[in-house]
Amino acid sequence: SRTLKDKRHIVKSLLARARNTFNVAAAEVDLQDVQGAASLGFVTISSSRAYAEGLVEKLEDWILREQPDVVVVAVEIDVY
């Protein structure tokens, strides 16, 4: 069984690799003290809506490949 410390290590590592790989801002935005769940937020800025949406979709696919034990419950993409 994973501890909260284990979860934080996994989340911190995943966020850092996402930042470096995709040049996005990334943070754990909710559920910080919940052992079996995390809510992550990623932000990118682009003059092209299609590029930004494509980047976020690639990021989601990458997370699923990098952390196969992660279950993505919901994805929300907002474009402004």
PDB file of N, CA and C in Angstrom:
ATOM      1  N   SER A   1       0.846  -1.188   0.000  1.00  0.00           N
ATOM      2  CA  SER A   1       0.000   0.000   0.000  1.00  0.00           C
ATOM      3  C   SER A   1       0.878   1.231   0.000  1.00  0.00           C
ATOM      4  N   ARG A   2       0.461   2.213  -0.745  1.00  0.00           N
ATOM      5  CA  ARG A   2       1.240   3.444  -0.860  1.00  0.00           C
ATOM      6  C   ARG A   2       0.853   4.418   0.237  1.00  0.00           C
ATOM      7  N   THR A   3       1.854   5.130   0.703  1.00  0.00           N
ATOM      8  CA  THR A   3       1.618   6.135   1.731  1.00  0.00           C
ATOM      9  C   THR A   3       1.444   7.502   1.068  1.00  0.00           C
ATOM     10  N   LEU A   4       1.054   8.476   1.873  1.00  0.00           N
ATOM     11  CA  LEU A   4       0.928   9.840   1.369  1.00  0.00           C
ATOM     12  C   LEU A   4       2.288  10.357   0.888  1.00  0.00           C
ATOM     13  N   LYS A   5       3.341   9.946   1.566  1.00  0.00           N
ATOM     14  CA  LYS A   5       4.696  10.337   1.166  1.00  0.00           C
ATOM     15  C   LYS A   5       5.024   9.748  -0.217  1.00  0.00           C
ATOM     16  N   ASP A   6       4.652   8.496  -0.443  1.00  0.00           N
ATOM     17  CA  ASP A   6       4.868   7.870  -1.750  1.00  0.00           C
ATOM     18  C   ASP A   6       4.100   8.615  -2.841  1.00  0.00           C
ATOM     19  N   LYS A   7       2.843   8.955  -2.535  1.00  0.00           N
ATOM     20  CA  LYS A   7       2.011   9.681  -3.491  1.00  0.00           C
ATOM     21  C   LYS A   7       2.657  11.006  -3.846  1.00  0.00           C
ATOM     22  N   ARG A   8       3.102  11.743  -2.858  1.00  0.00           N
ATOM     23  CA  ARG A   8       3.712  13.053  -3.104  1.00  0.00           C
ATOM     24  C   ARG A   8       4.961  12.935  -3.976  1.00  0.00           C
ATOM     25  N   HIS A   9       5.735  11.884  -3.753  1.00  0.00           N
ATOM     26  CA  HIS A   9       6.929  11.657  -4.573  1.00  0.00           C
ATOM     27  C   HIS A   9       6.539  11.402  -6.026  1.00  0.00           C
ATOM     28  N   ILE A  10       5.538  10.568  -6.254  1.00  0.00           N
ATOM     29  CA  ILE A  10       5.077  10.249  -7.603  1.00  0.00           C
ATOM     30  C   ILE A  10       4.536  11.499  -8.292  1.00  0.00           C
ATOM     31  N   VAL A  11       3.702  12.254  -7.581  1.00  0.00           N
ATOM     32  CA  VAL A  11       3.099  13.462  -8.156  1.00  0.00           C
ATOM     33  C   VAL A  11       4.171  14.502  -8.472  1.00  0.00           C
ATOM     34  N   LYS A  12       5.079  14.728  -7.542  1.00  0.00           N
ATOM     35  CA  LYS A  12       6.134  15.724  -7.751  1.00  0.00           C
ATOM     36  C   LYS A  12       6.992  15.355  -8.961  1.00  0.00           C
ATOM     37  N   SER A  13       7.338  14.094  -9.083  1.00  0.00           N
ATOM     38  CA  SER A  13       8.139  13.628 -10.210  1.00  0.00           C
ATOM     39  C   SER A  13       7.378  13.772 -11.524  1.00  0.00           C
ATOM     40  N   LEU A  14       6.120  13.385 -11.541  1.00  0.00           N
ATOM     41  CA  LEU A  14       5.309  13.481 -12.744  1.00  0.00           C
ATOM     42  C   LEU A  14       5.157  14.930 -13.192  1.00  0.00           C
ATOM     43  N   LEU A  15       4.899  15.830 -12.254  1.00  0.00           N
ATOM     44  CA  LEU A  15       4.750  17.247 -12.586  1.00  0.00           C
ATOM     45  C   LEU A  15       6.050  17.817 -13.158  1.00  0.00           C
ATOM     46  N   ALA A  16       7.172  17.486 -12.559  1.00  0.00           N
ATOM     47  CA  ALA A  16       8.467  17.990 -13.035  1.00  0.00           C
ATOM     48  C   ALA A  16       8.763  17.482 -14.445  1.00  0.00           C
ATOM     49  N   ARG A  17       8.502  16.208 -14.696  1.00  0.00           N
ATOM     50  CA  ARG A  17       8.755  15.656 -16.029  1.00  0.00           C
ATOM     51  C   ARG A  17       7.808  16.253 -17.062  1.00  0.00           C
ATOM     52  N   ALA A  18       6.561  16.509 -16.681  1.00  0.00           N
ATOM     53  CA  ALA A  18       5.607  17.144 -17.600  1.00  0.00           C
ATOM     54  C   ALA A  18       6.068  18.553 -17.945  1.00  0.00           C
ATOM     55  N   ARG A  19       6.533  19.302 -16.948  1.00  0.00           N
ATOM     56  CA  ARG A  19       7.042  20.655 -17.197  1.00  0.00           C
ATOM     57  C   ARG A  19       8.192  20.624 -18.201  1.00  0.00           C
ATOM     58  N   ASN A  20       9.119  19.709 -17.985  1.00  0.00           N
ATOM     59  CA  ASN A  20      10.304  19.634 -18.840  1.00  0.00           C
ATOM     60  C   ASN A  20       9.990  19.111 -20.236  1.00  0.00           C
ATOM     61  N   THR A  21       9.091  18.167 -20.341  1.00  0.00           N
ATOM     62  CA  THR A  21       8.780  17.543 -21.625  1.00  0.00           C
ATOM     63  C   THR A  21       7.872  18.412 -22.489  1.00  0.00           C
ATOM     64  N   PHE A  22       6.900  19.080 -21.867  1.00  0.00           N
ATOM     65  CA  PHE A  22       5.876  19.798 -22.625  1.00  0.00           C
ATOM     66  C   PHE A  22       5.910  21.314 -22.446  1.00  0.00           C
ATOM     67  N   ASN A  23       6.818  21.816 -21.644  1.00  0.00           N
ATOM     68  CA  ASN A  23       6.918  23.255 -21.391  1.00  0.00           C
ATOM     69  C   ASN A  23       5.572  23.837 -20.944  1.00  0.00           C
ATOM     70  N   VAL A  24       4.987  23.214 -19.929  1.00  0.00           N
ATOM     71  CA  VAL A  24       3.712  23.662 -19.363  1.00  0.00           C
ATOM     72  C   VAL A  24       3.918  24.048 -17.905  1.00  0.00           C
ATOM     73  N   ALA A  25       3.009  24.848 -17.401  1.00  0.00           N
ATOM     74  CA  ALA A  25       2.956  25.075 -15.960  1.00  0.00           C
ATOM     75  C   ALA A  25       2.146  23.920 -15.388  1.00  0.00           C
ATOM     76  N   ALA A  26       2.565  23.385 -14.244  1.00  0.00           N
ATOM     77  CA  ALA A  26       1.918  22.202 -13.694  1.00  0.00           C
ATOM     78  C   ALA A  26       1.899  22.271 -12.172  1.00  0.00           C
ATOM     79  N   ALA A  27       0.774  21.824 -11.576  1.00  0.00           N
ATOM     80  CA  ALA A  27       0.658  21.831 -10.124  1.00  0.00           C
ATOM     81  C   ALA A  27      -0.387  20.816  -9.681  1.00  0.00           C
ATOM     82  N   GLU A  28      -0.248  20.368  -8.441  1.00  0.00           N
ATOM     83  CA  GLU A  28      -1.302  19.575  -7.810  1.00  0.00           C
ATOM     84  C   GLU A  28      -2.276  20.599  -7.237  1.00  0.00           C
ATOM     85  N   VAL A  29      -3.492  20.621  -7.751  1.00  0.00           N
ATOM     86  CA  VAL A  29      -4.423  21.701  -7.437  1.00  0.00           C
ATOM     87  C   VAL A  29      -5.484  21.334  -6.404  1.00  0.00           C
ATOM     88  N   ASP A  30      -5.594  20.064  -6.061  1.00  0.00           N
ATOM     89  CA  ASP A  30      -6.584  19.642  -5.065  1.00  0.00           C
ATOM     90  C   ASP A  30      -6.223  18.243  -4.596  1.00  0.00           C
ATOM     91  N   LEU A  31      -6.832  17.808  -3.539  1.00  0.00           N
ATOM     92  CA  LEU A  31      -6.686  16.457  -2.975  1.00  0.00           C
ATOM     93  C   LEU A  31      -5.269  16.177  -2.472  1.00  0.00           C
ATOM     94  N   GLN A  32      -4.563  17.222  -2.048  1.00  0.00           N
ATOM     95  CA  GLN A  32      -3.176  17.057  -1.608  1.00  0.00           C
ATOM     96  C   GLN A  32      -3.040  16.078  -0.449  1.00  0.00           C
ATOM     97  N   ASP A  33      -4.015  16.027   0.433  1.00  0.00           N
ATOM     98  CA  ASP A  33      -3.917  15.150   1.609  1.00  0.00           C
ATOM     99  C   ASP A  33      -4.732  13.873   1.474  1.00  0.00           C
ATOM    100  N   VAL A  34      -5.132  13.546   0.260  1.00  0.00           N
ATOM    101  CA  VAL A  34      -5.878  12.312   0.011  1.00  0.00           C
ATOM    102  C   VAL A  34      -4.904  11.291  -0.555  1.00  0.00           C
ATOM    103  N   GLN A  35      -4.768  10.173   0.133  1.00  0.00           N
ATOM    104  CA  GLN A  35      -3.731   9.206  -0.199  1.00  0.00           C
ATOM    105  C   GLN A  35      -3.880   8.600  -1.591  1.00  0.00           C
ATOM    106  N   GLY A  36      -5.057   8.248  -2.019  1.00  0.00           N
ATOM    107  CA  GLY A  36      -5.205   7.505  -3.266  1.00  0.00           C
ATOM    108  C   GLY A  36      -5.633   8.331  -4.461  1.00  0.00           C
ATOM    109  N   ALA A  37      -5.574   9.654  -4.371  1.00  0.00           N
ATOM    110  CA  ALA A  37      -6.056  10.477  -5.480  1.00  0.00           C
ATOM    111  C   ALA A  37      -5.258  11.765  -5.576  1.00  0.00           C
ATOM    112  N   ALA A  38      -5.249  12.330  -6.778  1.00  0.00           N
ATOM    113  CA  ALA A  38      -4.599  13.621  -6.999  1.00  0.00           C
ATOM    114  C   ALA A  38      -5.370  14.366  -8.073  1.00  0.00           C
ATOM    115  N   SER A  39      -5.403  15.658  -7.948  1.00  0.00           N
ATOM    116  CA  SER A  39      -6.003  16.514  -8.969  1.00  0.00           C
ATOM    117  C   SER A  39      -4.894  17.414  -9.487  1.00  0.00           C
ATOM    118  N   LEU A  40      -4.543  17.226 -10.755  1.00  0.00           N
ATOM    119  CA  LEU A  40      -3.420  17.939 -11.332  1.00  0.00           C
ATOM    120  C   LEU A  40      -3.919  18.961 -12.343  1.00  0.00           C
ATOM    121  N   GLY A  41      -3.242  20.091 -12.404  1.00  0.00           N
ATOM    122  CA  GLY A  41      -3.582  21.121 -13.371  1.00  0.00           C
ATOM    123  C   GLY A  41      -2.382  21.436 -14.235  1.00  0.00           C
ATOM    124  N   PHE A  42      -2.630  21.592 -15.529  1.00  0.00           N
ATOM    125  CA  PHE A  42      -1.581  21.932 -16.488  1.00  0.00           C
ATOM    126  C   PHE A  42      -2.052  23.116 -17.311  1.00  0.00           C
ATOM    127  N   VAL A  43      -1.142  24.052 -17.579  1.00  0.00           N
ATOM    128  CA  VAL A  43      -1.498  25.250 -18.331  1.00  0.00           C
ATOM    129  C   VAL A  43      -0.449  25.482 -19.416  1.00  0.00           C
ATOM    130  N   THR A  44      -0.943  25.842 -20.587  1.00  0.00           N
ATOM    131  CA  THR A  44      -0.058  26.276 -21.666  1.00  0.00           C
ATOM    132  C   THR A  44      -0.666  27.509 -22.307  1.00  0.00           C
ATOM    133  N   ILE A  45       0.175  28.322 -22.899  1.00  0.00           N
ATOM    134  CA  ILE A  45      -0.278  29.529 -23.585  1.00  0.00           C
ATOM    135  C   ILE A  45       0.226  29.455 -25.015  1.00  0.00           C
ATOM    136  N   SER A  46      -0.681  29.710 -25.956  1.00  0.00           N
ATOM    137  CA  SER A  46      -0.314  29.669 -27.362  1.00  0.00           C
ATOM    138  C   SER A  46      -1.231  30.589 -28.154  1.00  0.00           C
ATOM    139  N   SER A  47      -0.740  31.088 -29.247  1.00  0.00           N
ATOM    140  CA  SER A  47      -1.595  31.887 -30.133  1.00  0.00           C
ATOM    141  C   SER A  47      -2.494  30.994 -30.978  1.00  0.00           C
ATOM    142  N   SER A  48      -2.227  29.695 -30.961  1.00  0.00           N
ATOM    143  CA  SER A  48      -3.016  28.737 -31.736  1.00  0.00           C
ATOM    144  C   SER A  48      -3.823  27.836 -30.811  1.00  0.00           C
ATOM    145  N   ARG A  49      -5.134  27.933 -30.904  1.00  0.00           N
ATOM    146  CA  ARG A  49      -6.012  27.077 -30.098  1.00  0.00           C
ATOM    147  C   ARG A  49      -5.766  25.600 -30.420  1.00  0.00           C
ATOM    148  N   ALA A  50      -5.628  25.274 -31.699  1.00  0.00           N
ATOM    149  CA  ALA A  50      -5.412  23.879 -32.108  1.00  0.00           C
ATOM    150  C   ALA A  50      -4.116  23.335 -31.513  1.00  0.00           C
ATOM    151  N   TYR A  51      -3.066  24.159 -31.527  1.00  0.00           N
ATOM    152  CA  TYR A  51      -1.789  23.719 -30.958  1.00  0.00           C
ATOM    153  C   TYR A  51      -1.930  23.444 -29.461  1.00  0.00           C
ATOM    154  N   ALA A  52      -2.570  24.357 -28.733  1.00  0.00           N
ATOM    155  CA  ALA A  52      -2.720  24.211 -27.284  1.00  0.00           C
ATOM    156  C   ALA A  52      -3.542  22.972 -26.943  1.00  0.00           C
ATOM    157  N   GLU A  53      -4.644  22.775 -27.649  1.00  0.00           N
ATOM    158  CA  GLU A  53      -5.474  21.592 -27.393  1.00  0.00           C
ATOM    159  C   GLU A  53      -4.711  20.313 -27.714  1.00  0.00           C
ATOM    160  N   GLY A  54      -3.973  20.315 -28.824  1.00  0.00           N
ATOM    161  CA  GLY A  54      -3.185  19.142 -29.193  1.00  0.00           C
ATOM    162  C   GLY A  54      -2.107  18.840 -28.170  1.00  0.00           C
ATOM    163  N   LEU A  55      -1.466  19.876 -27.653  1.00  0.00           N
ATOM    164  CA  LEU A  55      -0.430  19.688 -26.642  1.00  0.00           C
ATOM    165  C   LEU A  55      -1.000  19.060 -25.376  1.00  0.00           C
ATOM    166  N   VAL A  56      -2.143  19.550 -24.940  1.00  0.00           N
ATOM    167  CA  VAL A  56      -2.757  19.012 -23.726  1.00  0.00           C
ATOM    168  C   VAL A  56      -3.199  17.561 -23.949  1.00  0.00           C
ATOM    169  N   GLU A  57      -3.693  17.246 -25.132  1.00  0.00           N
ATOM    170  CA  GLU A  57      -4.071  15.857 -25.428  1.00  0.00           C
ATOM    171  C   GLU A  57      -2.843  14.947 -25.440  1.00  0.00           C
ATOM    172  N   LYS A  58      -1.738  15.424 -26.010  1.00  0.00           N
ATOM    173  CA  LYS A  58      -0.492  14.651 -25.992  1.00  0.00           C
ATOM    174  C   LYS A  58       0.002  14.458 -24.563  1.00  0.00           C
ATOM    175  N   LEU A  59      -0.153  15.479 -23.744  1.00  0.00           N
ATOM    176  CA  LEU A  59       0.241  15.397 -22.338  1.00  0.00           C
ATOM    177  C   LEU A  59      -0.565  14.317 -21.620  1.00  0.00           C
ATOM    178  N   GLU A  60      -1.861  14.280 -21.863  1.00  0.00           N
ATOM    179  CA  GLU A  60      -2.701  13.256 -21.245  1.00  0.00           C
ATOM    180  C   GLU A  60      -2.246  11.852 -21.667  1.00  0.00           C
ATOM    181  N   ASP A  61      -2.000  11.654 -22.961  1.00  0.00           N
ATOM    182  CA  ASP A  61      -1.526  10.354 -23.453  1.00  0.00           C
ATOM    183  C   ASP A  61      -0.194   9.983 -22.813  1.00  0.00           C
ATOM    184  N   TRP A  62       0.682  10.972 -22.677  1.00  0.00           N
ATOM    185  CA  TRP A  62       1.999  10.751 -22.076  1.00  0.00           C
ATOM    186  C   TRP A  62       1.867  10.302 -20.619  1.00  0.00           C
ATOM    187  N   ILE A  63       0.969  10.940 -19.877  1.00  0.00           N
ATOM    188  CA  ILE A  63       0.767  10.557 -18.474  1.00  0.00           C
ATOM    189  C   ILE A  63       0.320   9.107 -18.391  1.00  0.00           C
ATOM    190  N   LEU A  64      -0.590   8.712 -19.248  1.00  0.00           N
ATOM    191  CA  LEU A  64      -1.083   7.332 -19.236  1.00  0.00           C
ATOM    192  C   LEU A  64       0.020   6.336 -19.591  1.00  0.00           C
ATOM    193  N   ARG A  65       0.935   6.719 -20.474  1.00  0.00           N
ATOM    194  CA  ARG A  65       2.061   5.842 -20.820  1.00  0.00           C
ATOM    195  C   ARG A  65       3.100   5.806 -19.708  1.00  0.00           C
ATOM    196  N   GLU A  66       3.409   6.966 -19.133  1.00  0.00           N
ATOM    197  CA  GLU A  66       4.451   7.071 -18.112  1.00  0.00           C
ATOM    198  C   GLU A  66       4.040   6.418 -16.791  1.00  0.00           C
ATOM    199  N   GLN A  67       2.784   6.511 -16.451  1.00  0.00           N
ATOM    200  CA  GLN A  67       2.264   5.989 -15.182  1.00  0.00           C
ATOM    201  C   GLN A  67       1.090   5.064 -15.487  1.00  0.00           C
ATOM    202  N   PRO A  68       1.356   3.849 -15.968  1.00  0.00           N
ATOM    203  CA  PRO A  68       0.261   2.960 -16.360  1.00  0.00           C
ATOM    204  C   PRO A  68      -0.665   2.563 -15.213  1.00  0.00           C
ATOM    205  N   ASP A  69      -0.221   2.734 -13.988  1.00  0.00           N
ATOM    206  CA  ASP A  69      -1.072   2.409 -12.843  1.00  0.00           C
ATOM    207  C   ASP A  69      -1.994   3.565 -12.458  1.00  0.00           C
ATOM    208  N   VAL A  70      -1.853   4.705 -13.145  1.00  0.00           N
ATOM    209  CA  VAL A  70      -2.709   5.863 -12.886  1.00  0.00           C
ATOM    210  C   VAL A  70      -4.025   5.690 -13.625  1.00  0.00           C
ATOM    211  N   VAL A  71      -5.114   5.965 -12.938  1.00  0.00           N
ATOM    212  CA  VAL A  71      -6.432   5.940 -13.554  1.00  0.00           C
ATOM    213  C   VAL A  71      -6.886   7.391 -13.700  1.00  0.00           C
ATOM    214  N   VAL A  72      -7.082   7.817 -14.938  1.00  0.00           N
ATOM    215  CA  VAL A  72      -7.579   9.167 -15.185  1.00  0.00           C
ATOM    216  C   VAL A  72      -9.095   9.120 -15.099  1.00  0.00           C
ATOM    217  N   VAL A  73      -9.634   9.843 -14.137  1.00  0.00           N
ATOM    218  CA  VAL A  73     -11.080   9.833 -13.901  1.00  0.00           C
ATOM    219  C   VAL A  73     -11.788  10.875 -14.755  1.00  0.00           C
ATOM    220  N   ALA A  74     -11.173  12.021 -14.910  1.00  0.00           N
ATOM    221  CA  ALA A  74     -11.789  13.087 -15.690  1.00  0.00           C
ATOM    222  C   ALA A  74     -10.720  13.996 -16.276  1.00  0.00           C
ATOM    223  N   VAL A  75     -11.021  14.534 -17.439  1.00  0.00           N
ATOM    224  CA  VAL A  75     -10.149  15.500 -18.087  1.00  0.00           C
ATOM    225  C   VAL A  75     -11.021  16.683 -18.481  1.00  0.00           C
ATOM    226  N   GLU A  76     -10.550  17.869 -18.168  1.00  0.00           N
ATOM    227  CA  GLU A  76     -11.268  19.077 -18.533  1.00  0.00           C
ATOM    228  C   GLU A  76     -10.305  20.012 -19.230  1.00  0.00           C
ATOM    229  N   ILE A  77     -10.652  20.422 -20.435  1.00  0.00           N
ATOM    230  CA  ILE A  77      -9.820  21.346 -21.195  1.00  0.00           C
ATOM    231  C   ILE A  77     -10.601  22.617 -21.399  1.00  0.00           C
ATOM    232  N   ASP A  78     -10.056  23.723 -20.904  1.00  0.00           N
ATOM    233  CA  ASP A  78     -10.667  25.031 -21.084  1.00  0.00           C
ATOM    234  C   ASP A  78      -9.753  25.864 -21.963  1.00  0.00           C
ATOM    235  N   VAL A  79     -10.327  26.511 -22.942  1.00  0.00           N
ATOM    236  CA  VAL A  79      -9.561  27.376 -23.831  1.00  0.00           C
ATOM    237  C   VAL A  79     -10.144  28.776 -23.738  1.00  0.00           C
ATOM    238  N   TYR A  80      -9.269  29.747 -23.524  1.00  0.00           N
ATOM    239  CA  TYR A  80      -9.709  31.145 -23.404  1.00  0.00           C
ATOM    240  C   TYR A  80      -9.040  31.974 -24.460  1.00  0.00           C
TER     241      TYR A  80
END
